[in-house]
Each structure stands twice: as structure tokens, then as C-alpha cells.
Coordinates of C-alpha atoms and ligand atoms in Angstrom, one line a residue:
M25 CA -4.8 8.2 34.6
T26 CA -1.7 6.2 34.0
G27 CA 1.5 7.9 32.8
A28 CA 1.5 11.1 30.8
Y29 CA 3.0 11.3 27.4
D30 CA 3.5 14.1 25.0
A31 CA 1.8 11.9 22.4
V32 CA 0.0 8.6 22.1
V33 CA -0.2 6.9 18.8
V34 CA -3.1 4.5 18.3
G35 CA -2.1 1.6 16.0
A36 CA 1.3 0.3 15.1
G37 CA 0.8 0.0 11.3
P38 CA 3.6 1.5 9.2
N39 CA 2.0 4.9 9.4
G40 CA 1.6 4.8 13.2
L41 CA 5.2 3.6 13.6
V42 CA 6.6 6.3 11.2
A43 CA 4.6 9.0 13.1
A44 CA 5.9 7.7 16.5
N45 CA 9.5 7.6 15.2
L46 CA 9.3 11.3 14.1
M47 CA 7.7 12.3 17.4
A48 CA 10.5 10.5 19.3
D49 CA 13.2 12.1 17.1
A50 CA 11.8 15.5 18.0
G51 CA 12.4 14.6 21.7
R52 CA 8.7 14.1 22.5
S53 CA 7.7 11.2 24.8
V54 CA 5.6 8.9 22.8
L55 CA 3.7 5.6 23.5
V56 CA 2.2 3.4 20.7
L57 CA -0.8 1.3 21.6
E58 CA -1.6 -1.6 19.3
E59 CA -4.6 -3.9 19.5
Q60 CA -3.0 -7.0 17.9
P61 CA -0.4 -9.2 19.7
T62 CA 2.3 -8.1 17.2
P63 CA 3.0 -4.7 15.6
G64 CA 3.0 -3.9 11.9
G65 CA -0.7 -3.6 10.8
A66 CA -0.8 -4.8 7.2
V67 CA 3.0 -5.2 7.2
R68 CA 3.5 -8.5 9.0
S69 CA 4.7 -12.1 8.2
D70 CA 4.0 -15.5 9.8
S71 CA 4.7 -19.2 9.5
E72 CA 1.2 -20.4 10.0
L73 CA 1.1 -22.4 6.8
H74 CA 4.3 -24.4 7.3
P75 CA 7.1 -24.0 9.8
D76 CA 9.7 -23.8 7.0
F77 CA 7.9 -21.1 5.1
V78 CA 7.6 -17.4 5.8
H79 CA 4.4 -15.8 4.3
D80 CA 3.6 -12.1 4.3
T81 CA 0.2 -12.0 5.9
F82 CA -0.9 -8.9 3.9
S83 CA 1.4 -6.6 1.9
A84 CA 4.5 -7.9 0.2
F85 CA 6.1 -5.6 -2.4
Y86 CA 7.3 -2.0 -1.6
P87 CA 8.1 0.1 -4.6
L88 CA 6.5 3.1 -2.9
G89 CA 8.4 2.3 0.3
A90 CA 11.7 2.2 -1.6
A91 CA 11.0 5.5 -3.4
S92 CA 9.5 7.3 -0.4
P93 CA 11.7 10.1 1.0
V94 CA 9.9 9.5 4.3
L95 CA 11.1 6.0 4.8
R96 CA 14.5 6.7 3.2
D97 CA 15.1 9.5 5.7
L98 CA 14.5 7.1 8.6
G99 CA 17.6 5.2 7.7
L100 CA 16.0 1.8 8.5
E101 CA 19.0 0.0 7.0
Q102 CA 20.9 1.0 10.1
H103 CA 18.2 -0.9 12.1
G104 CA 18.5 -4.2 10.3
L105 CA 16.4 -3.7 7.1
T106 CA 17.8 -5.1 3.9
W107 CA 15.9 -5.3 0.6
A108 CA 15.7 -8.2 -1.9
H109 CA 14.8 -8.1 -5.6
A110 CA 13.4 -10.7 -8.0
P111 CA 15.3 -11.3 -11.3
A112 CA 12.4 -9.4 -13.0
V113 CA 10.3 -6.7 -11.3
L114 CA 6.9 -7.7 -12.6
G115 CA 5.3 -10.1 -15.2
H116 CA 1.9 -9.9 -16.7
A117 CA 0.7 -13.3 -18.1
L118 CA -0.6 -12.7 -21.6
P119 CA -3.6 -14.5 -23.0
D120 CA -1.5 -16.1 -25.8
G121 CA 0.8 -17.8 -23.2
G122 CA 3.6 -15.2 -23.3
W123 CA 4.7 -12.6 -20.8
A124 CA 5.1 -8.8 -20.6
L125 CA 8.0 -8.2 -18.3
L126 CA 9.1 -5.1 -16.4
H127 CA 12.8 -4.8 -15.6
R128 CA 14.8 -2.3 -13.6
D129 CA 16.7 -1.6 -16.9
P130 CA 14.4 0.3 -19.3
E131 CA 16.3 -1.0 -22.3
R132 CA 15.5 -4.5 -21.3
T133 CA 11.8 -3.7 -20.8
A134 CA 11.7 -2.0 -24.1
A135 CA 13.4 -4.9 -25.9
G136 CA 10.8 -7.3 -24.6
L137 CA 7.9 -5.0 -25.7
E138 CA 9.6 -4.5 -29.2
G139 CA 9.3 -8.3 -29.6
H140 CA 5.5 -8.0 -29.1
H141 CA 5.0 -5.1 -31.6
A142 CA 7.5 -3.2 -33.7
G143 CA 7.8 0.3 -32.4
D144 CA 6.7 -0.4 -28.9
G145 CA 10.3 -0.5 -27.7
D146 CA 11.0 3.0 -28.8
A147 CA 7.6 4.2 -27.5
W148 CA 8.5 2.7 -24.1
L149 CA 11.9 4.4 -24.0
A150 CA 10.3 7.8 -25.0
L151 CA 7.7 7.3 -22.2
T152 CA 10.5 6.5 -19.7
R153 CA 12.5 9.6 -20.7
Q154 CA 9.5 11.8 -20.2
W155 CA 8.6 10.2 -16.9
D156 CA 12.1 10.5 -15.6
R157 CA 11.9 14.3 -16.1
V158 CA 8.6 14.6 -14.1
G159 CA 8.1 11.5 -12.0
P160 CA 10.5 12.1 -9.1
A161 CA 9.1 15.6 -8.4
L162 CA 5.6 14.3 -8.8
L163 CA 6.2 11.5 -6.3
D164 CA 7.8 13.9 -3.9
A165 CA 4.8 16.2 -4.2
L166 CA 2.4 13.4 -3.7
L167 CA 4.1 12.2 -0.5
A168 CA 4.5 15.7 1.0
P169 CA 1.8 17.3 3.2
F170 CA -1.1 18.7 1.3
P171 CA -1.1 21.3 -0.3
P172 CA 2.5 20.5 -1.4
V173 CA 3.4 24.1 -2.1
R174 CA 7.2 23.9 -2.8
R175 CA 7.3 20.4 -4.2
G176 CA 4.1 20.9 -6.1
A177 CA 5.6 23.9 -7.8
A178 CA 8.7 21.9 -8.7
A179 CA 6.5 19.1 -10.2
L180 CA 4.5 21.7 -12.2
R181 CA 7.7 23.2 -13.5
D182 CA 9.0 19.8 -14.6
L183 CA 5.6 19.0 -16.2
A184 CA 5.5 22.2 -18.2
R185 CA 8.9 21.2 -19.6
T186 CA 7.5 17.8 -20.7
P187 CA 4.3 18.7 -22.6
A188 CA 4.1 15.3 -24.3
L189 CA 3.4 13.6 -20.9
A190 CA 0.9 16.1 -19.3
P191 CA -2.2 14.9 -21.2
D192 CA -1.4 11.2 -20.4
L193 CA -1.4 12.0 -16.7
L194 CA -5.0 13.2 -17.0
R195 CA -6.2 10.4 -19.3
P196 CA -7.6 7.1 -18.1
A197 CA -5.0 4.3 -18.4
T198 CA -6.8 2.9 -21.5
G199 CA -6.4 6.2 -23.4
L200 CA -2.7 6.6 -22.4
V201 CA -1.9 3.1 -23.7
R202 CA -3.9 3.3 -26.9
R203 CA -2.2 6.6 -27.8
R204 CA 1.3 5.3 -27.4
F205 CA 1.5 1.5 -28.0
G206 CA 0.4 -1.2 -30.4
S207 CA 0.7 -4.4 -28.3
Q208 CA -1.5 -6.0 -25.8
A209 CA 1.6 -6.6 -23.8
A210 CA 2.3 -2.9 -23.2
R211 CA -1.4 -2.3 -22.6
L212 CA -1.6 -5.0 -19.9
L213 CA 1.8 -4.1 -18.3
L214 CA 0.7 -0.5 -17.7
S215 CA -3.0 -1.0 -17.0
G216 CA -2.3 -3.9 -14.6
N217 CA -0.5 -1.5 -12.4
A218 CA -3.6 0.7 -12.1
G219 CA -5.1 -2.4 -10.4
H220 CA -2.8 -1.8 -7.4
A221 CA -5.4 0.8 -6.4
D222 CA -9.1 0.5 -6.9
L223 CA -9.0 2.5 -10.1
P224 CA -10.8 1.1 -13.1
V225 CA -8.6 1.5 -16.1
D226 CA -11.2 3.8 -17.8
A227 CA -11.4 6.1 -14.8
L228 CA -9.7 9.5 -14.7
G229 CA -6.5 9.3 -12.7
S230 CA -5.9 5.7 -13.6
G231 CA -3.3 6.7 -16.3
A232 CA -1.3 8.7 -13.7
F233 CA -1.4 5.9 -11.2
A234 CA -0.5 3.2 -13.7
L235 CA 2.5 5.3 -14.8
L236 CA 3.5 6.0 -11.2
M237 CA 3.5 2.4 -10.2
T238 CA 5.1 1.1 -13.4
M239 CA 7.8 3.7 -13.7
T240 CA 8.6 3.6 -10.0
G241 CA 8.9 -0.2 -10.3
Q242 CA 11.2 0.3 -13.3
R243 CA 13.4 2.8 -11.3
V244 CA 13.6 1.2 -7.8
G245 CA 12.1 -2.3 -8.5
F246 CA 9.3 -4.0 -6.4
P247 CA 11.6 -4.8 -3.5
V248 CA 10.8 -6.9 -0.5
P249 CA 12.4 -6.9 3.0
T250 CA 14.8 -9.7 3.3
G251 CA 13.3 -12.4 5.6
G252 CA 9.7 -11.1 5.3
A253 CA 7.6 -8.0 5.4
Q254 CA 7.8 -8.2 9.2
A255 CA 11.5 -7.2 8.9
L256 CA 10.3 -3.7 7.8
T257 CA 8.1 -3.4 10.8
D258 CA 10.9 -4.8 13.1
A259 CA 13.3 -2.1 11.8
L260 CA 10.7 0.6 12.5
V261 CA 10.1 -0.7 16.0
R262 CA 13.8 -1.1 16.8
R263 CA 14.4 2.5 15.6
L264 CA 11.5 3.8 17.7
L265 CA 12.7 2.1 20.9
A266 CA 16.3 3.3 20.3
A267 CA 14.9 6.9 20.0
G268 CA 13.2 6.5 23.4
G269 CA 9.6 5.6 22.2
E270 CA 7.5 2.9 23.8
L271 CA 5.2 0.3 22.2
R272 CA 2.6 -1.9 23.9
C273 CA 0.7 -4.6 21.9
G274 CA -2.5 -6.3 22.8
V275 CA -4.1 -3.0 23.9
R276 CA -7.2 -1.9 22.0
V277 CA -8.0 1.8 22.3
D278 CA -11.7 2.3 22.5
R279 CA -12.0 6.1 23.1
V280 CA -10.0 9.2 22.3
L281 CA -10.6 11.4 25.3
T282 CA -11.1 15.2 24.9
D283 CA -11.5 18.1 27.3
G284 CA -12.5 21.7 26.6
R285 CA -9.2 22.3 24.6
G286 CA -9.2 19.1 22.5
A287 CA -7.7 15.6 22.7
C288 CA -6.1 14.8 26.0
G289 CA -5.5 11.1 26.0
V290 CA -7.0 7.7 25.2
R291 CA -8.9 5.0 27.0
A292 CA -8.3 1.3 26.6
G293 CA -10.8 -0.7 28.6
R294 CA -10.4 0.5 32.2
E295 CA -7.0 2.0 31.5
V296 CA -6.6 5.7 30.7
V297 CA -3.4 7.2 29.2
A298 CA -3.1 11.0 29.3
A299 CA -1.3 12.7 26.5
D300 CA -1.1 16.2 25.0
Q301 CA -1.6 14.9 21.5
V302 CA -3.1 11.8 19.9
L303 CA -2.1 10.5 16.5
A304 CA -4.6 7.9 15.2
D305 CA -3.4 5.2 12.7
V306 CA -7.0 4.1 12.3
L307 CA -9.6 4.1 9.6
A308 CA -11.3 7.5 9.3
P309 CA -14.9 6.3 10.1
A310 CA -13.6 4.3 13.1
L311 CA -12.0 7.5 14.4
Y312 CA -14.9 9.8 14.0
E313 CA -17.8 7.4 14.6
E314 CA -16.4 5.0 17.2
L315 CA -13.4 6.5 19.1
L316 CA -14.7 10.1 19.5
D317 CA -17.6 11.4 21.4
P318 CA -20.0 12.5 18.5
A319 CA -20.5 15.8 20.2
V320 CA -16.9 16.9 19.5
V321 CA -16.8 15.9 15.8
P322 CA -17.2 19.0 13.7
R323 CA -20.5 19.1 11.8
R324 CA -18.8 19.3 8.3
V325 CA -16.7 16.2 9.1
R326 CA -19.9 14.3 10.2
L327 CA -21.7 15.3 7.0
G328 CA -18.6 14.5 4.9
L329 CA -18.3 11.0 6.4
R330 CA -21.7 10.1 5.1
R331 CA -20.1 10.0 1.7
F332 CA -16.9 8.3 2.8
E333 CA -16.3 5.3 0.5
L334 CA -14.3 2.2 1.3
D335 CA -12.3 0.5 -1.4
P336 CA -13.4 -3.0 -2.5
G337 CA -13.0 -6.1 -0.4
T338 CA -10.1 -8.6 -0.9
V339 CA -9.7 -12.3 -0.9
K340 CA -6.0 -13.4 -0.4
V341 CA -4.7 -16.9 -0.8
D342 CA -1.3 -18.1 0.4
W343 CA 0.4 -21.4 -0.7
A344 CA 3.4 -23.3 0.5
L345 CA 4.6 -25.1 -2.7
D346 CA 7.0 -28.1 -2.6
G347 CA 8.5 -26.9 -5.9
T348 CA 8.6 -23.8 -8.1
V349 CA 5.6 -22.8 -10.1
P350 CA 5.4 -25.2 -13.2
W351 CA 4.6 -22.5 -15.8
E352 CA 3.6 -24.0 -19.1
V353 CA 5.4 -21.1 -20.8
P354 CA 8.0 -19.9 -18.2
P355 CA 8.8 -16.2 -18.3
E356 CA 12.2 -15.5 -19.8
V357 CA 13.3 -13.9 -16.5
A358 CA 11.5 -14.8 -13.3
P359 CA 9.3 -12.0 -12.0
G360 CA 8.5 -11.5 -8.3
C361 CA 5.2 -9.8 -8.7
L362 CA 2.7 -11.3 -11.2
H363 CA -0.5 -9.9 -12.8
L364 CA -3.0 -12.4 -14.2
G365 CA -6.1 -11.4 -16.3
D366 CA -7.3 -8.3 -17.8
P367 CA -7.9 -5.2 -15.7
A368 CA -10.2 -3.9 -18.4
G369 CA -12.4 -7.0 -17.9
S370 CA -16.0 -6.8 -16.7
G371 CA -15.7 -7.8 -13.1
Q372 CA -13.9 -6.9 -10.0
G373 CA -12.1 -10.3 -9.8
D374 CA -10.7 -10.1 -13.4
L375 CA -7.3 -9.0 -12.2
V376 CA -5.3 -11.3 -9.9
L377 CA -2.1 -10.0 -8.2
A378 CA 0.3 -12.6 -7.1
G379 CA 3.8 -13.0 -5.7
Q380 CA 6.6 -15.6 -6.0
M381 CA 8.3 -14.7 -2.8
T382 CA 11.0 -17.3 -2.7
T383 CA 12.0 -16.3 -6.2
T384 CA 12.3 -12.7 -4.9
D385 CA 13.9 -13.6 -1.5
P386 CA 15.5 -17.0 -1.1
R387 CA 15.1 -16.8 2.7
R388 CA 11.3 -17.3 2.5
S389 CA 11.4 -21.1 2.1
P390 CA 13.8 -24.0 1.4
A391 CA 15.7 -24.0 -1.9
G392 CA 13.6 -25.3 -4.8
T393 CA 10.2 -24.5 -3.1
E394 CA 8.0 -21.4 -3.4
A395 CA 6.2 -19.2 -0.9
M396 CA 3.4 -17.9 -3.1
W397 CA 0.4 -15.7 -2.6
A398 CA -2.4 -14.1 -4.8
Y399 CA -5.2 -11.8 -4.1
T400 CA -8.2 -10.4 -6.0
H401 CA -10.9 -8.0 -5.2
V402 CA -14.6 -8.6 -4.4
P403 CA -17.3 -5.9 -4.0
Q404 CA -17.3 -4.1 -0.6
G405 CA -19.9 -5.8 1.6
W406 CA -19.7 -9.0 -0.5
G407 CA -21.1 -12.0 1.4
G408 CA -19.8 -14.9 -0.7
D409 CA -17.5 -17.8 0.3
P410 CA -13.8 -16.8 0.1
R411 CA -12.9 -20.5 -0.5
E412 CA -14.8 -20.4 -3.9
V413 CA -12.8 -17.3 -4.9
A414 CA -9.6 -19.0 -3.8
D415 CA -10.5 -22.1 -5.9
D416 CA -11.1 -19.9 -8.9
V417 CA -7.8 -18.1 -8.5
Q418 CA -6.0 -21.5 -8.1
A419 CA -7.8 -22.8 -11.2
R420 CA -6.5 -19.8 -13.2
L421 CA -3.0 -20.6 -12.0
E422 CA -3.5 -24.3 -12.8
R423 CA -4.3 -23.3 -16.4
L424 CA -1.1 -21.3 -16.7
A425 CA 1.0 -23.8 -14.8
P426 CA -0.4 -27.3 -15.1
G427 CA 0.5 -29.3 -12.0
F428 CA 0.4 -26.2 -9.7
G429 CA -2.2 -27.9 -7.4
A430 CA -0.1 -31.0 -7.0
R431 CA 2.7 -28.9 -5.5
V432 CA 0.6 -27.4 -2.8
L433 CA 1.8 -28.5 0.7
A434 CA -0.5 -26.1 2.5
R435 CA -3.0 -23.3 1.6
R436 CA -4.6 -20.5 3.6
V437 CA -7.5 -18.4 2.5
L438 CA -8.1 -15.0 4.1
G439 CA -11.5 -13.4 3.2
P440 CA -12.6 -9.9 4.0
A441 CA -13.7 -10.9 7.6
D442 CA -10.4 -12.7 8.2
L443 CA -8.4 -9.7 7.1
E444 CA -10.4 -7.4 9.3
A445 CA -10.0 -9.7 12.3
R446 CA -6.2 -9.4 12.0
D447 CA -6.3 -5.7 11.5
R448 CA -9.5 -3.7 12.0
N449 CA -8.4 -1.0 9.6
L450 CA -9.0 -3.6 6.8
R451 CA -12.7 -3.1 7.2
G452 CA -14.7 -5.4 4.8
G453 CA -11.3 -6.5 3.4
S454 CA -10.5 -3.0 2.1
I455 CA -6.8 -2.5 1.8
G456 CA -6.4 1.2 1.0
G457 CA -8.0 3.0 3.9
G458 CA -10.8 4.2 1.6
T459 CA -11.2 4.4 -2.2
A460 CA -8.3 5.9 -4.2
R461 CA -10.7 7.4 -6.8
L462 CA -10.4 11.1 -7.5
R463 CA -13.5 11.9 -5.6
Q464 CA -11.7 10.9 -2.4
Q465 CA -8.2 12.3 -3.1
L466 CA -6.2 15.3 -2.1
V467 CA -8.3 17.9 -0.4
L468 CA -11.3 15.5 -0.5
R469 CA -9.5 12.8 1.6
P470 CA -10.9 11.5 3.9
V471 CA -13.8 14.0 3.6
P472 CA -14.1 17.3 1.7
G473 CA -12.3 20.1 3.3
L474 CA -9.8 18.1 5.4
G475 CA -6.9 16.9 3.1
R476 CA -4.5 17.5 5.9
A477 CA -3.6 15.4 9.0
E478 CA -5.5 17.8 11.3
S479 CA -8.7 16.0 12.3
G480 CA -10.9 19.0 13.1
V481 CA -10.4 18.2 16.8
P482 CA -7.4 20.1 18.3
G483 CA -4.6 17.9 19.3
L484 CA -5.9 14.9 17.3
Y485 CA -4.3 13.9 14.0
L486 CA -5.4 11.3 11.4
A487 CA -2.2 9.3 10.7
S488 CA -3.5 6.4 8.7
S489 CA -3.9 5.6 5.0
S490 CA -7.4 7.2 5.2
A491 CA -5.6 10.5 5.1
H492 CA -3.8 12.0 2.1
P493 CA -2.1 10.5 0.1
G494 CA -3.7 7.2 0.9
G495 CA -2.9 3.5 0.8
G496 CA 0.5 1.8 0.3
V497 CA 3.5 1.5 2.5
H498 CA 5.3 4.8 2.1
G499 CA 4.7 6.4 5.5
A500 CA 3.5 9.7 4.2
P501 CA 0.2 9.9 6.2
G502 CA 2.1 9.1 9.4
A503 CA 4.8 11.6 8.6
N504 CA 2.3 14.3 7.8
A505 CA 0.5 13.7 11.1
A506 CA 3.7 13.9 13.1
R507 CA 4.8 17.1 11.3
A508 CA 1.4 18.7 12.0
A509 CA 1.5 17.6 15.6
L510 CA 5.0 18.9 16.1
W511 CA 4.1 22.2 14.4
H512 CA 1.2 22.7 16.8
A513 CA 3.2 21.6 19.8
R514 CA 5.8 24.3 19.0
R515 CA 3.1 26.9 18.9
Ligands
FAD6 C1 -3.7 -8.0 1.4 C2 -3.0 -6.7 1.3 C3 -2.0 -6.5 0.4 C4 -1.3 -5.3 0.3 N1 -0.2 -5.2 -0.6 C5 0.5 -4.1 -0.6 C6 1.8 -4.1 -1.2 O1 2.2 -5.1 -1.8 N2 2.5 -2.9 -1.2 C7 2.1 -1.8 -0.5 O2 2.8 -0.8 -0.5 N3 0.9 -1.8 0.2 C8 0.1 -2.9 0.2 N4 -1.0 -3.0 0.9 C9 -1.5 -1.7 1.6 C10 -0.7 -1.4 2.8 O3 -0.4 -2.6 3.6 C11 -1.5 -0.4 3.6 O4 -1.8 0.7 2.8 C12 -0.7 0.0 4.9 O5 -0.4 -1.0 5.7 C13 -1.5 1.1 5.6 O6 -0.8 1.4 6.8 P1 -1.5 2.1 8.1 O7 -0.4 2.2 9.1 O8 -2.3 3.2 7.6 O9 -2.6 1.0 8.5 P2 -2.4 -0.6 8.9 O10 -1.2 -1.2 8.3 O11 -3.8 -1.2 8.6 O12 -2.2 -0.5 10.5 C14 -3.2 -0.1 11.4 C15 -2.9 -0.6 12.8 O13 -3.7 0.0 13.7 C16 -4.2 -1.0 14.6 N5 -5.4 -0.4 15.2 C17 -6.5 0.0 14.6 N6 -7.5 0.4 15.5 C18 -6.9 0.3 16.7 C19 -7.4 0.6 18.0 N7 -8.6 1.1 18.2 N8 -6.5 0.4 19.0 C20 -5.3 -0.1 18.8 N9 -4.8 -0.4 17.6 C21 -5.6 -0.2 16.5 C22 -4.4 -2.2 13.8 O14 -4.5 -3.4 14.6 C23 -3.2 -2.1 12.9 O15 -2.1 -2.8 13.5 C24 -1.7 -4.2 1.1 C25 -2.7 -4.4 2.0 C26 -3.3 -5.6 2.2 C27 -4.4 -5.8 3.2

């Protein structure tokens, strides 16, 4: 055995790094082991396309990060993190050539929607007022360990005082929009945000998720770390090292070791690291089916895993453009995040999410150019050619912005296998650590009966987005795992 730590964290994604920070803050000796050459998981940037451009390799916009009490409490601004905002938060390209725009100022969002349909402006402001009474407590409860007793009670109390909103939280996004708005612009603006998780707009839970993303975006924006997503990771790493934690990259953990009492360390090739506790920022099936000896996995977890469902695969395209996007009908105010297509369409690739990153943060590429990306989903297990999907996405952009293709200096296509090769948690191109549908949420995540960071093996905690409350960069699964580990250590 080499070394002996209070805790080893497997994986330096945002959740692993949050977990490690909280362990180090509590005075525990902690080592993070990361397989890739650089830390960050799906929060990294690179200049592979062009030396003058910074592209976020995976995730880009962090509304949940900015609203998350977990990340806020870490004070990452003191470790070099600064946020940048686009002039408009989000723009959904409408089929008639116009735009539905989300702003940080609700009056501005409402004024835009009023222009699409008389009455939608007031309806938007009414929805915003109702959300403001309930949303913050709801978000806090969602990001707290499950069951969120105190914060859940606060959220229920606020909800009881806002009866007009409660039914909409239970409705699919389609029903919520139909009940309140007349324009296609409002429908697309809200339901496009349900597309940030793998929730069909007619599925239960999609209304609540659409509201959560849209209203959080309106309150805190869709901010990006100045200089690239990597800057968020760098701040987490700097803070960890300052608190006494250690990080080693290029080390793949292939076994979580157990003795008669529970987890006692990890093995990476021939190296063994002893630790009292192991916090795993890995996909749930990888933890239970690959890293653990099957004999120590509780039967109910083994059975539950048979029904574990990944979210869909993803094809991501990055472009270095030698000019800005030549929109045929430019949005009145430039949005950072873009939605193209109709999430109520028939196929998985109907909605395209995209980002104008230099518009959002001028440090991403030279003035007058654009570091751009887009992604769309494909079925899990899909065996097609990602380049064809990329061509299709680019053709859709070309229709909205004739001359787009002529501005491309360099393009990169990352299909499901490429994403997984750069971060094994992105299995089959899934980006959420498992589906976000209700059947795999709360007490059902990752398998029925868990719902907490405790893995079923003493001393081992699931710290990744496979655990409640799931995908997105907010740090909650990592924080929940650290809190559980610290609670058990004290006992
Ligand atoms: C293309 C894409 C776009 C996205 N866009 C957004 C967005 O705009 N906003 C947002 O909030 N979220 C977004 N997400 C989701 C978000 O990035 C993830 O939910 C988040 O990164 C999950 O964090 P994590 O720490 O659980 O896992 P990850 O970030 O996946 O990190 C896991 C880490 O563990 C390492 N690891 C795994 N197994 C081992 C092992 N055996 N040994 C050593 N190391 C191991 C991996 O290499 C990786 O570094 C996006 C994701 C993708 C892929």
C-alpha cells in the first residue's frame, strides 16, 4: 500500500472536486485520482481547433452553478473565478425568422413576448412573480441531500402560498405553456429549456424542469467562466490544494478495495492507495459493475441496476469562425445560448443547443470572430456517423445564417465514442449520469431505495451526477457525498 488517506476521491469532475474540497475543509487528508491528463471531467476547455481560440470541450453555461448554494459557499471567486454574461441570456430561433429572447430583466423578456402575442407579456410577469415566491426554496431543496427535510418543508410552505403555480409544476411543459401563453415564442422559450435534460416536453416533470432552467436563467443568467470552462475547474483545484488536498492526474482507478468493514482504498494498476473512505465521482454502473467486487454489492442494488437507464447520446460540434454568425434576421440583443428547432418535434435531434462563446466572453477568440459550438442528442447506443449529424446541424445554421459555412476556419466533431474517450462517465455520449426522467429521480436515483450518497457499501459514497439530484454543474452530488462521509467519520 502507498500512503494512507482519510479519503480518496475517484474522478476530478466538478462533483469529485467539490467533494474533495469539503473533505479537506473538514481537516481530512484527501487525494483525488483522475484518469485523464487534466482535471475537470466535463468542465474543461482546449485550443485544439485553433491556437487563438478557446473552446469548452463539453459543458459551457452554468446557470445552476451560479445559483447553487454549494458552489457559492466555496467562494471560488477568491481562487480566480470570474463570470461573464452575454448581452441576452438565451435566444430561441423561431420558424418565422424571429427570436424569442430571455433576459436577466423580466420586464425586457416580457416586452419581447408581448410583441409576439398581446397578453403574453403580462402572463410572463405573472409567472415570474409566482416563481420568485417558490423557486429559490425549490432549488435549495433540490440541491440539498435527499430527503431535504428542512428545505423541503420551506419549499412546500412557499408552494402552498402560490396555488396558481403548483399545478404547472406537475404538468408537462406543453400543458404549462398552453394554459398560460398564446405565442409560439413563449412556448419555444420555455419548452426549449426542458431540452437541457432528456425530458420530452410532454413528459411529467418537464414543466417543472423548463421553469427551473428558464427562471434560473432569468434570475442569474447563463454565465460562463471568464477565459473558458476550465477556469471553473482551475479555481476548484486551486482551492483544494490551498486547503491541503492532493490531486494526481493520469491515474485510472480500476478497483475499489474492501475489507470486512467496507471500503478501505483503491487500486490503480499495480498501485494501491489505502483510505478510510472512498468517494466515487463515477457513473453508477461503472462503480457497481466494474470497480467493486460483485460479492460486496448489496443484492437490491444489483437488481436495481438492471433497470438503470442512461440518458441519450450526444453529438457535439465546435467551430472556429473568422467572423460573427451572419444571422439573416439577427436577434435584437445577442444571446449567448441558442436553441434551434422544436423540442416538441418527432425526433431526438429536433432540438439543437448552441453557444456563441465569444459573444458571451470576449476572451475566447480574437475580436470580430466567434468560438461557437452546438450539440444535439442521438439515441443511446446509436451507431451512426457523427459527421453526418454535424453536417445536418451546420446546414440548419446555414439556413438561419447564410454564409455561416464560409466563415469556418476549423471544425471539430465529437460523437458519443469521442466524448466517452475523453471522460468515461459520458458513456455512449450520455451527459447526465443517467436519465433525468421521473422514474430515475429522487429516491429512485440511481436505483430504487438509494437516493442518498451512501452506496450500500460502508465507507463508499457515490459522488457523481448518477446520484441525486443528477446532471449539471452545481456540485450537489459531490457535496452530498462529502457530508455523508463526514457524518459517518464523526460517528
Ligand atoms: C457536451 C456536454 C455539454 C454539457 N453542457 C452543460 C452545461 O452547459 N451546463 C451544465 O451545467 N452542465 C452541462 N453538462 C453536464 C455536466 O458537464 C455534467 O453533469 C457534470 O460535468 C457532471 O459532473 P461529475 O463530476 O459528476 O462528472 P464528470 O464531469 O463526468 O467527471 C467525472 C470524472 O471522473 C473521471 N473518472 C471516471 N472514472 C474514473 C476512474 N475509474 N479513475 C479515475 N478517474 C475516473 C473522469 O475522467 C472525469 O474526469 C454537459 C455535459 C456534456 C458532456
